[in-house]
Amino acid sequence: LFSFSVAMPWPRPGEAPDFSMLDEKMRLMLAVNPRGLALIRFTVMAPRWWLDEHPSEQMAFSAPVAEDQGDPRWVSPSSDAWRADLAGPLTAFVAYCEERWGDHIASYHPCAQTTGEWFYERSWEGVYSGFDEATRTGFARWAEARYGTVEALRAAWRLPDVTFEAVRVPTAEERD
């Protein structure tokens, strides 16, 4: 059993995906053990070009990002647009793996956020995330599904004027 990371191709619309990194790693694995099985770790984070085109789908934090962190933009895990746009490249990636290497695939590990293990970015800094509109919208949808009516929401939250449209994520101070 071999575990390795590859970049999942996420080309711009109309461009062909490049699976050469995956093919090279699979060939190397099979050269070591022709019966090898791969646990493929691959990133599902949005590429820079996608972030450029979707600035409102990026994570927002309780503290600014230090200037020395390079390009500190990450897609919000709550982004509906990201999940919708990810579906095509993800489907193409798994289909290619199964068609070309299926007998040697043990499992897939889609990776995102810090360490590729879905810890929110900057969580190790003691900084809170979730202050983006995508997270607020997702939280409001959750509240509506959970409580069903504005009256039930108001009773549960003990806020007589709250509406589903006005639902917001707690501030950093409220979380503390």
PDB file of C-alpha atoms in Angstrom:
ATOM      1  CA  LEU A   1       0.000   0.000   0.000  1.00  0.00           C
ATOM      2  CA  PHE A   2       1.456   3.324  -1.103  1.00  0.00           C
ATOM      3  CA  SER A   3       0.249   6.769  -0.091  1.00  0.00           C
ATOM      4  CA  PHE A   4       1.259   9.804  -2.090  1.00  0.00           C
ATOM      5  CA  SER A   5       0.031  13.263  -2.998  1.00  0.00           C
ATOM      6  CA  VAL A   6      -0.743  14.663  -6.408  1.00  0.00           C
ATOM      7  CA  ALA A   7      -2.263  17.867  -7.646  1.00  0.00           C
ATOM      8  CA  MET A   8      -5.729  17.211  -9.015  1.00  0.00           C
ATOM      9  CA  PRO A   9      -5.887  18.959 -12.372  1.00  0.00           C
ATOM     10  CA  TRP A  10      -8.368  21.824 -12.292  1.00  0.00           C
ATOM     11  CA  PRO A  11      -7.899  23.554 -15.625  1.00  0.00           C
ATOM     12  CA  ARG A  12      -9.728  26.626 -16.766  1.00  0.00           C
ATOM     13  CA  PRO A  13     -12.932  25.867 -18.674  1.00  0.00           C
ATOM     14  CA  GLY A  14     -12.102  24.654 -22.156  1.00  0.00           C
ATOM     15  CA  GLU A  15      -8.562  23.539 -21.253  1.00  0.00           C
ATOM     16  CA  ALA A  16      -7.545  19.880 -21.062  1.00  0.00           C
ATOM     17  CA  PRO A  17      -6.508  18.419 -17.688  1.00  0.00           C
ATOM     18  CA  ASP A  18      -2.886  17.335 -17.276  1.00  0.00           C
ATOM     19  CA  PHE A  19      -2.636  13.956 -15.518  1.00  0.00           C
ATOM     20  CA  SER A  20       1.127  13.548 -16.073  1.00  0.00           C
ATOM     21  CA  MET A  21       2.015  13.922 -12.361  1.00  0.00           C
ATOM     22  CA  LEU A  22      -0.418  11.159 -11.420  1.00  0.00           C
ATOM     23  CA  ASP A  23       0.811   8.902 -14.240  1.00  0.00           C
ATOM     24  CA  GLU A  24       4.443   9.395 -13.217  1.00  0.00           C
ATOM     25  CA  LYS A  25       3.776   8.570  -9.564  1.00  0.00           C
ATOM     26  CA  MET A  26       1.734   5.498 -10.482  1.00  0.00           C
ATOM     27  CA  ARG A  27       4.513   4.262 -12.799  1.00  0.00           C
ATOM     28  CA  LEU A  28       7.097   4.767 -10.037  1.00  0.00           C
ATOM     29  CA  MET A  29       4.926   2.885  -7.532  1.00  0.00           C
ATOM     30  CA  LEU A  30       4.387  -0.024  -9.907  1.00  0.00           C
ATOM     31  CA  ALA A  31       8.105  -0.161 -10.715  1.00  0.00           C
ATOM     32  CA  VAL A  32       8.740  -0.783  -7.007  1.00  0.00           C
ATOM     33  CA  ASN A  33       5.860  -3.239  -6.630  1.00  0.00           C
ATOM     34  CA  PRO A  34       3.812  -4.344  -9.649  1.00  0.00           C
ATOM     35  CA  ARG A  35       0.994  -5.364  -7.297  1.00  0.00           C
ATOM     36  CA  GLY A  36       1.026  -2.043  -5.428  1.00  0.00           C
ATOM     37  CA  LEU A  37      -2.122  -0.252  -4.375  1.00  0.00           C
ATOM     38  CA  ALA A  38      -2.318   3.533  -4.107  1.00  0.00           C
ATOM     39  CA  LEU A  39      -4.008   5.705  -1.525  1.00  0.00           C
ATOM     40  CA  ILE A  40      -4.058   8.918  -3.534  1.00  0.00           C
ATOM     41  CA  ARG A  41      -4.080  12.215  -1.639  1.00  0.00           C
ATOM     42  CA  PHE A  42      -5.144  15.063  -3.914  1.00  0.00           C
ATOM     43  CA  THR A  43      -6.037  18.679  -3.327  1.00  0.00           C
ATOM     44  CA  VAL A  44      -9.524  19.948  -3.996  1.00  0.00           C
ATOM     45  CA  MET A  45      -8.711  23.538  -3.093  1.00  0.00           C
ATOM     46  CA  ALA A  46      -9.571  26.106  -5.722  1.00  0.00           C
ATOM     47  CA  PRO A  47      -6.726  27.132  -8.012  1.00  0.00           C
ATOM     48  CA  ARG A  48      -5.487  30.749  -8.044  1.00  0.00           C
ATOM     49  CA  TRP A  49      -7.252  31.539 -11.313  1.00  0.00           C
ATOM     50  CA  TRP A  50     -10.582  30.439  -9.753  1.00  0.00           C
ATOM     51  CA  LEU A  51      -9.965  32.578  -6.661  1.00  0.00           C
ATOM     52  CA  ASP A  52      -9.233  35.561  -8.943  1.00  0.00           C
ATOM     53  CA  GLU A  53     -12.620  35.038 -10.601  1.00  0.00           C
ATOM     54  CA  HIS A  54     -14.519  34.443  -7.324  1.00  0.00           C
ATOM     55  CA  PRO A  55     -13.246  36.924  -4.703  1.00  0.00           C
ATOM     56  CA  SER A  56     -16.496  36.724  -2.719  1.00  0.00           C
ATOM     57  CA  GLU A  57     -16.021  32.954  -2.187  1.00  0.00           C
ATOM     58  CA  GLN A  58     -12.821  33.332  -0.157  1.00  0.00           C
ATOM     59  CA  MET A  59     -12.351  32.776   3.554  1.00  0.00           C
ATOM     60  CA  ALA A  60     -12.513  35.775   5.871  1.00  0.00           C
ATOM     61  CA  PHE A  61     -10.844  35.771   9.277  1.00  0.00           C
ATOM     62  CA  SER A  62     -11.014  37.520  12.636  1.00  0.00           C
ATOM     63  CA  ALA A  63      -7.520  38.946  12.121  1.00  0.00           C
ATOM     64  CA  PRO A  64      -5.620  40.145   9.051  1.00  0.00           C
ATOM     65  CA  VAL A  65      -3.140  37.875   7.328  1.00  0.00           C
ATOM     66  CA  ALA A  66       0.550  38.745   7.753  1.00  0.00           C
ATOM     67  CA  GLU A  67       2.106  40.271   4.641  1.00  0.00           C
ATOM     68  CA  ASP A  68       4.867  37.627   4.565  1.00  0.00           C
ATOM     69  CA  GLN A  69       2.409  34.775   3.908  1.00  0.00           C
ATOM     70  CA  GLY A  70       2.545  35.114   0.138  1.00  0.00           C
ATOM     71  CA  ASP A  71      -0.860  34.762  -1.508  1.00  0.00           C
ATOM     72  CA  PRO A  72      -3.022  34.148   1.561  1.00  0.00           C
ATOM     73  CA  ARG A  73      -6.278  33.372  -0.211  1.00  0.00           C
ATOM     74  CA  TRP A  74      -8.291  30.250   0.443  1.00  0.00           C
ATOM     75  CA  VAL A  75     -11.704  29.238  -0.779  1.00  0.00           C
ATOM     76  CA  SER A  76     -14.378  29.116   1.895  1.00  0.00           C
ATOM     77  CA  PRO A  77     -15.374  25.498   2.593  1.00  0.00           C
ATOM     78  CA  SER A  78     -18.938  26.847   2.746  1.00  0.00           C
ATOM     79  CA  SER A  79     -18.839  28.092  -0.845  1.00  0.00           C
ATOM     80  CA  ASP A  80     -21.626  26.678  -3.003  1.00  0.00           C
ATOM     81  CA  ALA A  81     -19.876  28.012  -6.132  1.00  0.00           C
ATOM     82  CA  TRP A  82     -16.661  26.141  -5.244  1.00  0.00           C
ATOM     83  CA  ARG A  83     -18.491  22.865  -4.670  1.00  0.00           C
ATOM     84  CA  ALA A  84     -20.433  23.259  -7.920  1.00  0.00           C
ATOM     85  CA  ASP A  85     -17.305  24.092  -9.942  1.00  0.00           C
ATOM     86  CA  LEU A  86     -15.252  21.368  -8.225  1.00  0.00           C
ATOM     87  CA  ALA A  87     -17.658  18.643  -9.381  1.00  0.00           C
ATOM     88  CA  GLY A  88     -16.380  18.574 -12.971  1.00  0.00           C
ATOM     89  CA  PRO A  89     -12.626  18.363 -12.271  1.00  0.00           C
ATOM     90  CA  LEU A  90     -13.186  15.905  -9.416  1.00  0.00           C
ATOM     91  CA  THR A  91     -15.338  13.630 -11.563  1.00  0.00           C
ATOM     92  CA  ALA A  92     -12.789  13.791 -14.398  1.00  0.00           C
ATOM     93  CA  PHE A  93      -9.918  13.000 -12.005  1.00  0.00           C
ATOM     94  CA  VAL A  94     -11.575   9.938 -10.462  1.00  0.00           C
ATOM     95  CA  ALA A  95     -12.778   8.717 -13.881  1.00  0.00           C
ATOM     96  CA  TYR A  96      -9.237   8.985 -15.264  1.00  0.00           C
ATOM     97  CA  CYS A  97      -7.779   7.179 -12.227  1.00  0.00           C
ATOM     98  CA  GLU A  98     -10.309   4.369 -12.475  1.00  0.00           C
ATOM     99  CA  GLU A  99      -9.986   3.955 -16.233  1.00  0.00           C
ATOM    100  CA  ARG A 100      -6.201   4.078 -16.362  1.00  0.00           C
ATOM    101  CA  TRP A 101      -5.132   2.756 -12.962  1.00  0.00           C
ATOM    102  CA  GLY A 102      -8.264   1.281 -11.357  1.00  0.00           C
ATOM    103  CA  ASP A 103      -6.734  -2.107 -10.491  1.00  0.00           C
ATOM    104  CA  HIS A 104      -4.073  -0.280  -8.444  1.00  0.00           C
ATOM    105  CA  ILE A 105      -6.236   2.241  -6.553  1.00  0.00           C
ATOM    106  CA  ALA A 106      -7.030   1.393  -2.927  1.00  0.00           C
ATOM    107  CA  SER A 107      -8.681   4.693  -2.009  1.00  0.00           C
ATOM    108  CA  TYR A 108      -8.892   8.423  -2.519  1.00  0.00           C
ATOM    109  CA  HIS A 109      -8.207  11.146   0.039  1.00  0.00           C
ATOM    110  CA  PRO A 110      -9.502  14.546  -1.104  1.00  0.00           C
ATOM    111  CA  CYS A 111      -7.396  17.147   0.696  1.00  0.00           C
ATOM    112  CA  ALA A 112      -8.163  20.739   1.613  1.00  0.00           C
ATOM    113  CA  GLN A 113      -7.369  23.392   4.172  1.00  0.00           C
ATOM    114  CA  THR A 114      -4.440  23.156   6.623  1.00  0.00           C
ATOM    115  CA  THR A 115      -2.359  19.965   6.217  1.00  0.00           C
ATOM    116  CA  GLY A 116      -4.882  18.704   3.673  1.00  0.00           C
ATOM    117  CA  GLU A 117      -6.922  17.295   6.547  1.00  0.00           C
ATOM    118  CA  TRP A 118      -9.724  19.858   6.615  1.00  0.00           C
ATOM    119  CA  PHE A 119      -8.539  21.894   9.611  1.00  0.00           C
ATOM    120  CA  TYR A 120      -9.609  25.450   8.815  1.00  0.00           C
ATOM    121  CA  GLU A 121      -6.804  27.629   7.517  1.00  0.00           C
ATOM    122  CA  ARG A 122      -5.051  29.628  10.242  1.00  0.00           C
ATOM    123  CA  SER A 123      -6.632  27.562  13.016  1.00  0.00           C
ATOM    124  CA  TRP A 124      -3.155  27.011  14.483  1.00  0.00           C
ATOM    125  CA  GLU A 125      -2.769  30.787  14.853  1.00  0.00           C
ATOM    126  CA  GLY A 126      -5.713  31.136  17.202  1.00  0.00           C
ATOM    127  CA  VAL A 127      -7.545  33.050  14.470  1.00  0.00           C
ATOM    128  CA  TYR A 128     -11.194  32.386  13.738  1.00  0.00           C
ATOM    129  CA  SER A 129     -12.541  31.819  10.240  1.00  0.00           C
ATOM    130  CA  GLY A 130     -16.059  31.883   8.896  1.00  0.00           C
ATOM    131  CA  PHE A 131     -16.612  35.613   8.522  1.00  0.00           C
ATOM    132  CA  ASP A 132     -17.250  35.340   4.785  1.00  0.00           C
ATOM    133  CA  GLU A 133     -20.656  35.597   3.148  1.00  0.00           C
ATOM    134  CA  ALA A 134     -20.580  31.948   2.026  1.00  0.00           C
ATOM    135  CA  THR A 135     -20.355  30.803   5.651  1.00  0.00           C
ATOM    136  CA  ARG A 136     -23.017  33.267   6.810  1.00  0.00           C
ATOM    137  CA  THR A 137     -25.367  32.063   4.070  1.00  0.00           C
ATOM    138  CA  GLY A 138     -24.697  28.416   4.915  1.00  0.00           C
ATOM    139  CA  PHE A 139     -25.279  29.058   8.615  1.00  0.00           C
ATOM    140  CA  ALA A 140     -28.566  30.814   7.819  1.00  0.00           C
ATOM    141  CA  ARG A 141     -29.662  27.844   5.674  1.00  0.00           C
ATOM    142  CA  TRP A 142     -28.769  25.478   8.503  1.00  0.00           C
ATOM    143  CA  ALA A 143     -30.769  27.582  10.974  1.00  0.00           C
ATOM    144  CA  GLU A 144     -33.795  27.573   8.679  1.00  0.00           C
ATOM    145  CA  ALA A 145     -33.588  23.798   8.216  1.00  0.00           C
ATOM    146  CA  ARG A 146     -33.100  23.299  11.971  1.00  0.00           C
ATOM    147  CA  TYR A 147     -35.848  25.597  13.241  1.00  0.00           C
ATOM    148  CA  GLY A 148     -38.253  25.723  10.296  1.00  0.00           C
ATOM    149  CA  THR A 149     -40.009  28.944  11.265  1.00  0.00           C
ATOM    150  CA  VAL A 150     -38.896  32.397  12.328  1.00  0.00           C
ATOM    151  CA  GLU A 151     -40.925  31.978  15.510  1.00  0.00           C
ATOM    152  CA  ALA A 152     -39.043  28.789  16.435  1.00  0.00           C
ATOM    153  CA  LEU A 153     -35.708  30.490  15.635  1.00  0.00           C
ATOM    154  CA  ARG A 154     -36.587  33.475  17.821  1.00  0.00           C
ATOM    155  CA  ALA A 155     -37.637  31.242  20.697  1.00  0.00           C
ATOM    156  CA  ALA A 156     -34.537  29.045  20.520  1.00  0.00           C
ATOM    157  CA  TRP A 157     -32.115  31.953  20.190  1.00  0.00           C
ATOM    158  CA  ARG A 158     -34.009  34.210  22.601  1.00  0.00           C
ATOM    159  CA  LEU A 159     -33.819  37.048  20.077  1.00  0.00           C
ATOM    160  CA  PRO A 160     -37.247  38.547  19.392  1.00  0.00           C
ATOM    161  CA  ASP A 161     -36.270  40.332  16.166  1.00  0.00           C
ATOM    162  CA  VAL A 162     -33.996  37.788  14.438  1.00  0.00           C
ATOM    163  CA  THR A 163     -34.905  36.556  10.952  1.00  0.00           C
ATOM    164  CA  PHE A 164     -33.283  33.922   8.768  1.00  0.00           C
ATOM    165  CA  GLU A 165     -32.002  36.697   6.506  1.00  0.00           C
ATOM    166  CA  ALA A 166     -30.356  38.385   9.499  1.00  0.00           C
ATOM    167  CA  VAL A 167     -28.630  35.270  10.851  1.00  0.00           C
ATOM    168  CA  ARG A 168     -24.903  35.882  11.206  1.00  0.00           C
ATOM    169  CA  VAL A 169     -21.993  33.875  12.516  1.00  0.00           C
ATOM    170  CA  PRO A 170     -20.849  34.695  16.051  1.00  0.00           C
ATOM    171  CA  THR A 171     -18.104  37.276  16.398  1.00  0.00           C
ATOM    172  CA  ALA A 172     -14.665  36.297  17.685  1.00  0.00           C
ATOM    173  CA  GLU A 173     -15.583  37.749  21.075  1.00  0.00           C
ATOM    174  CA  GLU A 174     -18.810  35.733  21.217  1.00  0.00           C
ATOM    175  CA  ARG A 175     -16.904  32.570  20.342  1.00  0.00           C
ATOM    176  CA  ASP A 176     -14.385  33.214  23.102  1.00  0.00           C
TER     177      ASP A 176
END
